[in-house]
XYZ file of C-alpha atoms in Angstrom:
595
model
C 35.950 52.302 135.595
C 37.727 54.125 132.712
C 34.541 56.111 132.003
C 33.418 56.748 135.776
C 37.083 57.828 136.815
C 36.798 60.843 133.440
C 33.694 61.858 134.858
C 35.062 61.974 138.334
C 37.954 64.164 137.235
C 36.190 66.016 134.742
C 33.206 67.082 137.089
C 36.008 67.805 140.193
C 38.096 69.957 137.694
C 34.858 71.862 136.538
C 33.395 72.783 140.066
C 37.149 74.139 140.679
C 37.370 76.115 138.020
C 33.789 76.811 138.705
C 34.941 77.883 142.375
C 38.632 79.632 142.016
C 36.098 82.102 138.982
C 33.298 82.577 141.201
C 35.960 83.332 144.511
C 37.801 85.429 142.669
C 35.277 87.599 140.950
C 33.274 87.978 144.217
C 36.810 89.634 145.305
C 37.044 91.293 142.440
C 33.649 92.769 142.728
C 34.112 93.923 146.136
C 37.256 95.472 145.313
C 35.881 97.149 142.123
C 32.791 98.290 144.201
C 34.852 99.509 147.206
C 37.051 101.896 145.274
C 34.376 103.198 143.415
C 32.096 104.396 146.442
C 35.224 106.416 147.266
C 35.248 107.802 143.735
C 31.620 108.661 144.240
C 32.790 110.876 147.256
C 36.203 111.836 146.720
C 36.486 112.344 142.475
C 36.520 114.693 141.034
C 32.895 115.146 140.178
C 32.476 115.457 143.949
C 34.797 118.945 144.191
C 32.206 120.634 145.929
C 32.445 117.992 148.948
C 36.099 118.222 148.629
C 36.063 121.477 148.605
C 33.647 121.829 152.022
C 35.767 118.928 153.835
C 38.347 121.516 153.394
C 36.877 124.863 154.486
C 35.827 122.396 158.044
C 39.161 121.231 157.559
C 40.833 124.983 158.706
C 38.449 125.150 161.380
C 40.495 124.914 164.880
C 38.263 121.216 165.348
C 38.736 120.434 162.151
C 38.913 116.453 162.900
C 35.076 116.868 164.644
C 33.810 118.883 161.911
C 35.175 116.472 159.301
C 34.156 113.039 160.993
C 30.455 114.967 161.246
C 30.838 115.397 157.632
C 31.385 111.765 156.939
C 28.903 110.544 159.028
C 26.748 112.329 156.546
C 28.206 110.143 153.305
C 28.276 106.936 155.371
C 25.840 105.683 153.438
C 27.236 106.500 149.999
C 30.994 105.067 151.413
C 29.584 101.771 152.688
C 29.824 102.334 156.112
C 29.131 100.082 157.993
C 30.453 100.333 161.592
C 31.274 96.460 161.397
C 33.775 95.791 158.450
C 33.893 98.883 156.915
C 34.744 101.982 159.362
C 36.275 105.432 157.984
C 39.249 106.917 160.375
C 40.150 111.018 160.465
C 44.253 111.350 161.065
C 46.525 113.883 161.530
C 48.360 114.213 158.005
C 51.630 114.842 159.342
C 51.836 111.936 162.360
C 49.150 109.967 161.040
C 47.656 109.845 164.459
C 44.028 109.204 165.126
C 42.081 111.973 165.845
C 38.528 110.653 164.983
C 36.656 108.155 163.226
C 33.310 106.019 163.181
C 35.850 103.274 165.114
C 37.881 103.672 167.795
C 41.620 103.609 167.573
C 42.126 100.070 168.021
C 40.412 99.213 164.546
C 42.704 99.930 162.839
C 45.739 97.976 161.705
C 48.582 98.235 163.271
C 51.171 98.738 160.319
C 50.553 101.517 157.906
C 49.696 99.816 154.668
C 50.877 101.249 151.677
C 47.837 103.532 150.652
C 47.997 105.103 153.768
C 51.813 106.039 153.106
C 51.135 107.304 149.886
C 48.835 110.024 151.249
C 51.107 110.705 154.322
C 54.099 111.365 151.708
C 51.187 113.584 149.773
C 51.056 115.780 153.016
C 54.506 115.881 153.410
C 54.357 117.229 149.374
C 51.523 119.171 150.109
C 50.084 117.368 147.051
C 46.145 117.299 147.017
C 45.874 114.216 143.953
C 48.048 111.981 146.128
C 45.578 109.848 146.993
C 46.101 105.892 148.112
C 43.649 104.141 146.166
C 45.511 100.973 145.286
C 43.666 97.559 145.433
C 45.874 94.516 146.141
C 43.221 91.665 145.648
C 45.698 89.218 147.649
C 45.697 91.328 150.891
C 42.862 91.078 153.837
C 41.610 94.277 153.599
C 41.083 97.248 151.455
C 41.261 100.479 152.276
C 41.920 104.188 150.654
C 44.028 107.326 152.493
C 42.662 110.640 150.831
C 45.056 113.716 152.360
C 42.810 117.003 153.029
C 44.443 120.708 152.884
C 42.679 123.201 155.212
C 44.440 126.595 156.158
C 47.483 125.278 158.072
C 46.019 121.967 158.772
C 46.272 118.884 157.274
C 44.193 115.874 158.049
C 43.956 112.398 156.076
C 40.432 110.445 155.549
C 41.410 106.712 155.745
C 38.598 104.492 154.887
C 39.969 100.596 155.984
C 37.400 97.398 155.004
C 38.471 94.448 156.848
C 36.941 92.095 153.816
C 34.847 90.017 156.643
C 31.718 90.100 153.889
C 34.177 89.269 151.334
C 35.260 85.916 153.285
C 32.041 85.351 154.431
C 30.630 85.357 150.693
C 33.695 83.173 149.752
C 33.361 80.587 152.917
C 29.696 80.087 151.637
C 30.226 80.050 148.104
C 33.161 77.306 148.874
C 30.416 75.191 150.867
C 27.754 75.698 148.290
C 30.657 74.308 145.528
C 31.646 71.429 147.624
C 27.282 70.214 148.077
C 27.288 71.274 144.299
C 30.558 68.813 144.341
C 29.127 65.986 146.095
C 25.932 65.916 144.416
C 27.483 66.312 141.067
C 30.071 63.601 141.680
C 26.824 61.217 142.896
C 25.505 61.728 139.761
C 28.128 61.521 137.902
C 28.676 58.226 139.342
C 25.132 57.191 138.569
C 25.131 58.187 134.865
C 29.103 56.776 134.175
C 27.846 53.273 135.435
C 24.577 53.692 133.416
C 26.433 55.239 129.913
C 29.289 52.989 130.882
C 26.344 50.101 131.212
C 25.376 51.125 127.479
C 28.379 51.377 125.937
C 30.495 48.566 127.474
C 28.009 46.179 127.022
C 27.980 45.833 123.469
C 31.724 46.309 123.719
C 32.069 43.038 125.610
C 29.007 41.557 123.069
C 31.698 42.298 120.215
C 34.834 41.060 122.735
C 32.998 38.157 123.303
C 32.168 37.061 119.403
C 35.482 38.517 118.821
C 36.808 35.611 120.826
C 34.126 32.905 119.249
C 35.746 34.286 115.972
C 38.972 33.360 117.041
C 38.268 30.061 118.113
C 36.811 29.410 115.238
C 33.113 30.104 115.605
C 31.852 32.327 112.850
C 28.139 30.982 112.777
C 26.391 33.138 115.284
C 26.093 36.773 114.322
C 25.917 39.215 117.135
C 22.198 41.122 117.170
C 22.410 44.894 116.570
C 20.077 46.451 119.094
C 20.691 50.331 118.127
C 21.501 52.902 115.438
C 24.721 54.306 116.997
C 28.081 54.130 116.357
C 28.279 51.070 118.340
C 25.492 49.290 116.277
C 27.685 50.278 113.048
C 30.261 49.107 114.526
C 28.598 45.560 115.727
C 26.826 45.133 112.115
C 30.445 46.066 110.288
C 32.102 43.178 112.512
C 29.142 40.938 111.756
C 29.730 41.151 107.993
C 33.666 41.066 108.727
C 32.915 38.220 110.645
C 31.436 36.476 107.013
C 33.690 38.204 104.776
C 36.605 36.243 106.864
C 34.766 33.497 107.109
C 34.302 32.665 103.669
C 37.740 33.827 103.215
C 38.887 31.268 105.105
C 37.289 28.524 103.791
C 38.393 29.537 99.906
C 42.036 29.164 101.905
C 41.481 26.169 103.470
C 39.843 24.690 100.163
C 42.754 25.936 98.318
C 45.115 24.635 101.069
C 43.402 21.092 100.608
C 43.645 20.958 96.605
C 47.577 21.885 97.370
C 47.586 19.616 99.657
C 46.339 16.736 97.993
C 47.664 17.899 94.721
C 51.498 17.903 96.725
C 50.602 14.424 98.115
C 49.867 12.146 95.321
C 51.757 14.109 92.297
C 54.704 12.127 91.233
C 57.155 14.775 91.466
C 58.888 15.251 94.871
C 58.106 19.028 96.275
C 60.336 20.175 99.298
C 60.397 23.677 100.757
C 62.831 25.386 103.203
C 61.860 28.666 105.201
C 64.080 31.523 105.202
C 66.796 30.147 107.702
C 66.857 27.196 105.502
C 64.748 24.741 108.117
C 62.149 22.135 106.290
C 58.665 23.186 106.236
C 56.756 20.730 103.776
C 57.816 17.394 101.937
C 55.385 15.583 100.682
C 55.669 11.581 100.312
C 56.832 11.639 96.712
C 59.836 13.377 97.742
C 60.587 11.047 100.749
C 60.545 8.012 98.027
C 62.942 9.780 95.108
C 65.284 10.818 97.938
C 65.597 7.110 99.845
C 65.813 8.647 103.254
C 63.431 10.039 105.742
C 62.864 13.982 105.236
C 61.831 14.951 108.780
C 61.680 18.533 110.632
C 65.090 18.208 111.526
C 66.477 17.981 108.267
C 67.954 21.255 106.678
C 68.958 22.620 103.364
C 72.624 22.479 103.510
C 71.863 18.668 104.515
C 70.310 17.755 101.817
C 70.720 19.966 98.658
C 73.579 22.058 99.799
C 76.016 20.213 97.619
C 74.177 21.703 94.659
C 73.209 25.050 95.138
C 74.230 27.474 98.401
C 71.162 28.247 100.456
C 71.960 32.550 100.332
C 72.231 32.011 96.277
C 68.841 30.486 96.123
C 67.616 33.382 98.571
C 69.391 36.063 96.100
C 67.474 34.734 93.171
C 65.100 36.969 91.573
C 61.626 35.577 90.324
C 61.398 34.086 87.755
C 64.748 32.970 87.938
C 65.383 29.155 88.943
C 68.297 26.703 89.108
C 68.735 23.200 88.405
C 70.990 20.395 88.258
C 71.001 16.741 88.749
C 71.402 14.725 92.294
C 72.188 11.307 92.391
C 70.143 9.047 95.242
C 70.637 5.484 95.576
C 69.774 3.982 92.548
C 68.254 6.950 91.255
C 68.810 10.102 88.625
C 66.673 13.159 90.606
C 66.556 15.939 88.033
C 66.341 18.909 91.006
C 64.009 22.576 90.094
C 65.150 25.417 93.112
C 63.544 28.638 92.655
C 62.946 31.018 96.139
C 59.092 32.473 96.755
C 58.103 35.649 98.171
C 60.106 37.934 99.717
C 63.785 37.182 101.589
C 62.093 37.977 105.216
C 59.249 35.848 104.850
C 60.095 33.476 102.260
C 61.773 30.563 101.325
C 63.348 28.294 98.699
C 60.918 25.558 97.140
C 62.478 22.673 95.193
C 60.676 20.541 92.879
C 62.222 16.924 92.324
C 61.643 14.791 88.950
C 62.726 11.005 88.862
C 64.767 10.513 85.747
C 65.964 7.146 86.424
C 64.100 5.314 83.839
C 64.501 8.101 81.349
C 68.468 7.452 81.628
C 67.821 3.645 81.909
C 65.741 3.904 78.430
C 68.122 6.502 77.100
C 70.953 3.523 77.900
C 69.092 1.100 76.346
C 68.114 2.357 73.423
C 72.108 3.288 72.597
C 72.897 -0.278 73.410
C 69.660 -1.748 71.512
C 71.001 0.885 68.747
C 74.414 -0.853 69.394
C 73.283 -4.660 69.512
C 71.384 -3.996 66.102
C 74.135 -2.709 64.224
C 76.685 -5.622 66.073
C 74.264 -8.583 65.174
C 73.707 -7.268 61.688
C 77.660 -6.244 60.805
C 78.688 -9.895 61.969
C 76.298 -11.419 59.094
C 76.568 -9.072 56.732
C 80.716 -9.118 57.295
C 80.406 -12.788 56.586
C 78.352 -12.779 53.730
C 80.900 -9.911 51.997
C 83.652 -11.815 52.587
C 82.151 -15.042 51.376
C 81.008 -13.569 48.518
C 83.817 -11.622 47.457
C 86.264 -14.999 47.659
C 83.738 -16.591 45.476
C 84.147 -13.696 43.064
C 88.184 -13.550 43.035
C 88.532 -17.186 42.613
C 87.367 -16.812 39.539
C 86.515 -20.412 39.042
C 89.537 -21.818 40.854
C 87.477 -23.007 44.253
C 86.290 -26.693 44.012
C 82.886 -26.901 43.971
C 82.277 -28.235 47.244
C 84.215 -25.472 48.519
C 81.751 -22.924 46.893
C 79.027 -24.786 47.750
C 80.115 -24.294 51.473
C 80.517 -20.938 51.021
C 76.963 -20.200 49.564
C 75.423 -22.845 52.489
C 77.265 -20.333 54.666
C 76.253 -17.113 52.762
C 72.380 -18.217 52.801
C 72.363 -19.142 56.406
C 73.781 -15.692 56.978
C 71.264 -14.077 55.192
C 68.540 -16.228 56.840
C 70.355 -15.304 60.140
C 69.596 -11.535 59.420
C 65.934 -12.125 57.901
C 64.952 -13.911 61.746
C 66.508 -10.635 63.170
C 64.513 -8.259 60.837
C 61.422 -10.235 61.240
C 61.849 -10.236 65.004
C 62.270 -6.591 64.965
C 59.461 -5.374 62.934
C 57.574 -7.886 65.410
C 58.680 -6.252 68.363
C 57.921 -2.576 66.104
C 54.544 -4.042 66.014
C 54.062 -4.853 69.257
C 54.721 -1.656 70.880
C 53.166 0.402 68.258
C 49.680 -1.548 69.330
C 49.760 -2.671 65.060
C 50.026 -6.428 65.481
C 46.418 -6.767 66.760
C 45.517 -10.192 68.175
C 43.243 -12.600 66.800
C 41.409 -14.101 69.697
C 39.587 -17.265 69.682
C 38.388 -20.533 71.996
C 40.934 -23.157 71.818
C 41.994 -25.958 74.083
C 45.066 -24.830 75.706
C 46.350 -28.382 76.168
C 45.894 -28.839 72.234
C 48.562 -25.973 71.832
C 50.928 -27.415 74.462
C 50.942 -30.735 72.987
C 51.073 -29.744 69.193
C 54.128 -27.309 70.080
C 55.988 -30.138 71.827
C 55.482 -32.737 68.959
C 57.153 -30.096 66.623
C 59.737 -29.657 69.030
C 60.587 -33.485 69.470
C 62.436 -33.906 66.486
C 65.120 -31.348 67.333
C 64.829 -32.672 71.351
C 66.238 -36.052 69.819
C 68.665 -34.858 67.496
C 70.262 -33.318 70.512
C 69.739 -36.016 73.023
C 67.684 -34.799 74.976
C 64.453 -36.228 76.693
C 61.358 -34.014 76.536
C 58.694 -35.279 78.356
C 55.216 -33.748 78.836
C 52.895 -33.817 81.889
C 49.001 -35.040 81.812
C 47.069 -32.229 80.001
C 43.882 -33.865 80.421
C 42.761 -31.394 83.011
C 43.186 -27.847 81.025
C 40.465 -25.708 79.816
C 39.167 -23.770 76.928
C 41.178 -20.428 77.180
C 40.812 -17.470 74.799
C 43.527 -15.641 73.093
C 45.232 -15.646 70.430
C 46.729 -18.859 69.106
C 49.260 -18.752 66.715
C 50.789 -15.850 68.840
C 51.062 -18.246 71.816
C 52.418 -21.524 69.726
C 54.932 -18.910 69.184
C 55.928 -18.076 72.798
C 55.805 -21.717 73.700
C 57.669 -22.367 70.953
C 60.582 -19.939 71.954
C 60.392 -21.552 75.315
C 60.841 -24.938 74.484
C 63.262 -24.208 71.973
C 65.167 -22.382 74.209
C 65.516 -25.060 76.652
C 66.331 -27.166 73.795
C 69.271 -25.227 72.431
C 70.924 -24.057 75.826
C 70.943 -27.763 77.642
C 74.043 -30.073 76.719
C 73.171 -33.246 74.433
C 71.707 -36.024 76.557
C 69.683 -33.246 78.654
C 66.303 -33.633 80.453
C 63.298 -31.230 79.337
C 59.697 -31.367 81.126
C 57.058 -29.640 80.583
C 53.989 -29.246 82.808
C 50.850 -27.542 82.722
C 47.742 -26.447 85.294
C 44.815 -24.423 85.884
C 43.472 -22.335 88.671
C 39.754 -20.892 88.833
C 40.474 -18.076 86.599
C 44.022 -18.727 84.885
C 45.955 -21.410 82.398
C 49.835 -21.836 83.319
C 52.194 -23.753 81.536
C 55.951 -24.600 82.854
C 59.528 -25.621 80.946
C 61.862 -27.134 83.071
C 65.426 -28.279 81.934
C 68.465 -28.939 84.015
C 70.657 -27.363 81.364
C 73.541 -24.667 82.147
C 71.033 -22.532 84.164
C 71.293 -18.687 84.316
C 73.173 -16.820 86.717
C 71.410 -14.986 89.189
C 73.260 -11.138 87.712
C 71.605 -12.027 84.502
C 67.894 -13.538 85.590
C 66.512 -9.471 85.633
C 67.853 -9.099 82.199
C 67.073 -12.031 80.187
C 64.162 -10.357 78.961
C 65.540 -7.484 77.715
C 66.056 -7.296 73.881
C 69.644 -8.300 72.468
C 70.679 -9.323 76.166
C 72.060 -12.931 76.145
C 73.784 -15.061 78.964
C 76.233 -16.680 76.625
C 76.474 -14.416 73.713
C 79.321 -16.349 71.604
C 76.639 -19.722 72.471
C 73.447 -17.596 71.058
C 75.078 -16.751 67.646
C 75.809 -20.245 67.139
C 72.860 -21.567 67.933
C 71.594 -18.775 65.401
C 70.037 -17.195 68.270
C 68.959 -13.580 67.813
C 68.352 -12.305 71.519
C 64.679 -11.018 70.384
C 62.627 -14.114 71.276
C 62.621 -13.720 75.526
C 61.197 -10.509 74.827
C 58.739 -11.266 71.614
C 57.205 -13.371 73.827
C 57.051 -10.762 76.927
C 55.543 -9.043 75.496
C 52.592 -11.333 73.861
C 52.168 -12.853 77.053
C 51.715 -9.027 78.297
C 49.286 -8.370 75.232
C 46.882 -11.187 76.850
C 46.863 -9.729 80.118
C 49.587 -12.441 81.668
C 53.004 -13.130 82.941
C 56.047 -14.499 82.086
C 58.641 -15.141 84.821
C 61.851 -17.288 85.682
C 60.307 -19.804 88.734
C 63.298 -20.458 91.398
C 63.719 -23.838 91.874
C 66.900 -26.429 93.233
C 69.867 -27.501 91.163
C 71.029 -27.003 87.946
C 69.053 -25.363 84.846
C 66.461 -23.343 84.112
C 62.030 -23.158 84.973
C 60.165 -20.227 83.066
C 56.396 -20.453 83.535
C 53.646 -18.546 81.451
C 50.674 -17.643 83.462
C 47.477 -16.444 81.155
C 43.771 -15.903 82.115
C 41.457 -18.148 80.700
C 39.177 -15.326 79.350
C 40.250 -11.976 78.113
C 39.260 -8.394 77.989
C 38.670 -5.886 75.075
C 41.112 -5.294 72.378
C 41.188 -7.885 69.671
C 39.130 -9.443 67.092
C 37.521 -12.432 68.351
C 37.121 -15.416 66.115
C 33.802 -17.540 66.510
């Protein structure tokens, strides 16, 4: 309609500019042709007919004699009786005294050429003729004043411009047909070019809006060589371009997305007016609270860091500090990215908590080290440097005690070196097991007849379930004597004389278990996380009397762990104490295997 509506105006404004030239030209040439018949007749190179319209001119008729005279140059003036007459007046009154027209054919005010050559009688001034055109009037017309003896006549020559209307009145039909037909056509070819161009105009609006929705597989067909099929094959390879685009963003955004949702580090980013845009779950764990849309900056991380510094920040620059959730140590990364009106702050979270909790425990292992070995070694200095101021005056039994007491602390610290370098061992992946088929009911039995001897000396009653039942398992054996040994022996040492100890054994389809129960003094339930933990006893004055080191719970974690099992406190009723050591009955790679 755009296109049709151009052509409309632009073929209307044409055909009238087209008209207003030719209308005013044909007036123009009328004019121009007018005024120059009466120069052919009148200039100067006509003197000689000047000259003989004046000798008729002193002639007593003079008006006859002149009009006969005209009548001769009608021809030459354009006469034509109709709409162009010539009129002979008296050059004083400007009355008619002859003409090829009567009297009433003339207009009836003067116009101004006919003034001009009534003032060039009253002048007696031959050149003033009136030979002005005025294109905008409805006639033209010319007064030439004639000088003969005492007379004085004036030749007025009046066109009413009838020819000149007529002309116009038929050229103004002609342009209006011309009009109509042109605006008919115009009509015809607008819809066809309109046809051809807006055609593959909607082709591209159409894949435009495929492309939009998504669609990028069908490719639009280029039926011409034109601009428009430029255009059409440009938006067809714009249309891959973008789509291959996209999909390296939307593979990217899938590696960052999965990358942000199973990394181990927390990742939270605000927008610009500090409102969540992305947390992934890591973050929702480390902070132990839901992070949803409604959550904001200030809300959670605004104790650390304002939300306008982080925005101020120049790249590279970052911040960090430390936030304390729940139970845990969050070691907190802000840094903004991009620009301030279109970016954002993005905050990267790190769980420290069981950095600090190893950090704490190796100051207190450092610290339960140097305590257990300063109480021996205080003993044995003191012991030793009595014995060597006495100078001979300590009976011997006295000595005696002292060395008894000086070897037993030295034995003391050679169970907590050896226990140590054990543990060394153990986590360094050196003490490498020696795995073999044994009957596990063998071991169980053979650890609790070496452990019956102590049992009685304190009282207590060890009993041991049927065993019958166990299978072959494979590991290594000596190292799990030793665990069972530690188990036992601790039930032995922390029960009160006259105690009950039983110990039980089972098998499922895949696994070996064996049980200690006691009902000694138990553990309390702040200390059952903990008892494995090196150096951490219940009753630490108890342990070093007993001669207890604090090493063995966690010696034999972590053979049990070496085999691929578990050892575990088992809640029961009442009073004392149930661990239970759970082991498969075959294991994996990683020892040397004994036939």
């Amino acid at each position: 309609m755009k296109l049709t509506l151009i052509l409309l105006l632009l073929i209307t404004s044409l055909m009238a500019v087209v008209g207003a030239f030719l209308t005013i030209n044909v007036s123009s040439f009328f004019t121009n042709t007018f005024y120059q018949q009466i120069d052919s007749v009148f200039g100067e190179d006509q003197r000689e007919f000047v000259t003989s319209l004046r000798g008729e001119a002193a002639q007593e008729d003079g008006a006859v004699r002149i009009r006969d005279m005209l009548d001769v140059t009608a021809g030459k003036l354009g006469i034509d009786y109709r709409t162009r007459n010539y009129f002979v007046l008296d050059g004083e009154t400007g009355a008619y005294l002859a003409g090829s027209a009567d009297e009433g054919a003339m207009p009836r005010e003067q116009s101004p050429n006919l003034l001009t050559a009534r003032n060039a009688v009253l002048r007696h001034d031959e050149t003033g003729i009136g030979d002005v055109s005025d294109i905008t009037a409805d006639y033209m017309d010319a007064a030439i004043p004639i000088f003969g003896g005492d007379n004085a006549f004036i030749i007025y020559i009046l066109d009413d411009r009838d020819t000149v209307s007529g002309l116009n009145e038929q050229l103004f039909v002609i342009i209006m047909q011309a009009l109509f037909i042109g605006l008919l056509i115009s009509v015809l070819l607008s819809f066809l070019l309109s046809k051809t161009m807006v055609d593959p105009i909607e082709k591209l609006t159409a894949g435009a809006e495929r492309m939009a929705s998504g669609d990028f597989g069908s490719a639009l067909p280029v039926e011409s060589t034109d601009e428009i099929g430029v255009l059409t094959g440009t938006f067809n390879e714009m249309a891959g371009v973008l789509q291959s685009t996209l999909a390296a963003v939307e593979n990217e955004r899938n590696k960052l997305d999965t990358l942000f949702l199973h990394m181990t580090d927390g990742v939270v980013a605000f927008s610009h007016d500090g409102k969540l845009i992305h947390c992934n779950p890591a973050a929702n764990d480390m902070l132990q609270r839901p992070v949803g849309p409604a959550c904001t900056y200030d809300e959670l991380f605004g104790s650390l860091y304002p939300f306008q510094e982080m925005l101020a920040l120049q790249r590279p620059n970052f911040a960090e500090g430390e936030l304390e959730a729940g139970e845990k140590t969050l070691e907190v990364y802000l840094a903004p990215f991009s620009d301030r009106e279109r970016g954002g702050v993005l905050i990267v979270l790190h769980d420290v908590t069981e950095q600090h909790r190893n950090e704490e425990r190796r100051k207190e292992f450092v610290a339960n080290v140097s305590h257990e070995l300063r109480t021996p070694l205080t003993n044995v200095r003191t012991y030793a440097e009595t014995l060597r101021d006495a100078e001979g005056d300590i009976p011997q039994a006295t000595a005696n005690s002292f060395l008894d007491i000086i070897i037993t602390e030295t034995d003391r610290m050679t169970h907590i070196v050896q226990d140590l370098l054990t543990l060394s061992r153990l986590d360094r992946g050196d003490a490498e097991l020696v795995l073999s088929r044994f009957p596990f009911a063998e071991a169980i039995q053979s650890v609790v007849r070496s452990s019956a001897l102590n049992a009685r000396q304190r009282g207590h009653e060890l009993l041991c379930g049927d065993l019958s039942h166990l299978p072959l398992i494979v590991g290594d054996r000596s190292r799990l004597e030793q665990v069972m040994m530690n188990i036992i022996g601790n039930a032995i040492k922390y029960t009160p004389d006259g105690g009950r100890i039983e110990v039980s054994a089972g098998c499922g389809e895949d696994h070996v278990w064996m049980q200690v129960w006691d009902d000694g003094i138990g553990i309390p339930d702040k200390d059952k996380e903990r008892i494995f933990e090196r150096f951490y006893r219940v009753d630490k004055a108890r342990s070093r009397e007993s001669g207890g080191t604090g090493l063995g719970l966690s010696i034999a974690r972590e053979i049990v762990q070496r085999h691929h099992g578990v050892i575990a406190l088992v809640p029961h009723e009442g009073p004392g104490t149930t661990i239970r050591m759970t082991l498969p009955i075959a294991q994996g790679r990683g020892g040397k295997t004994e036939g």
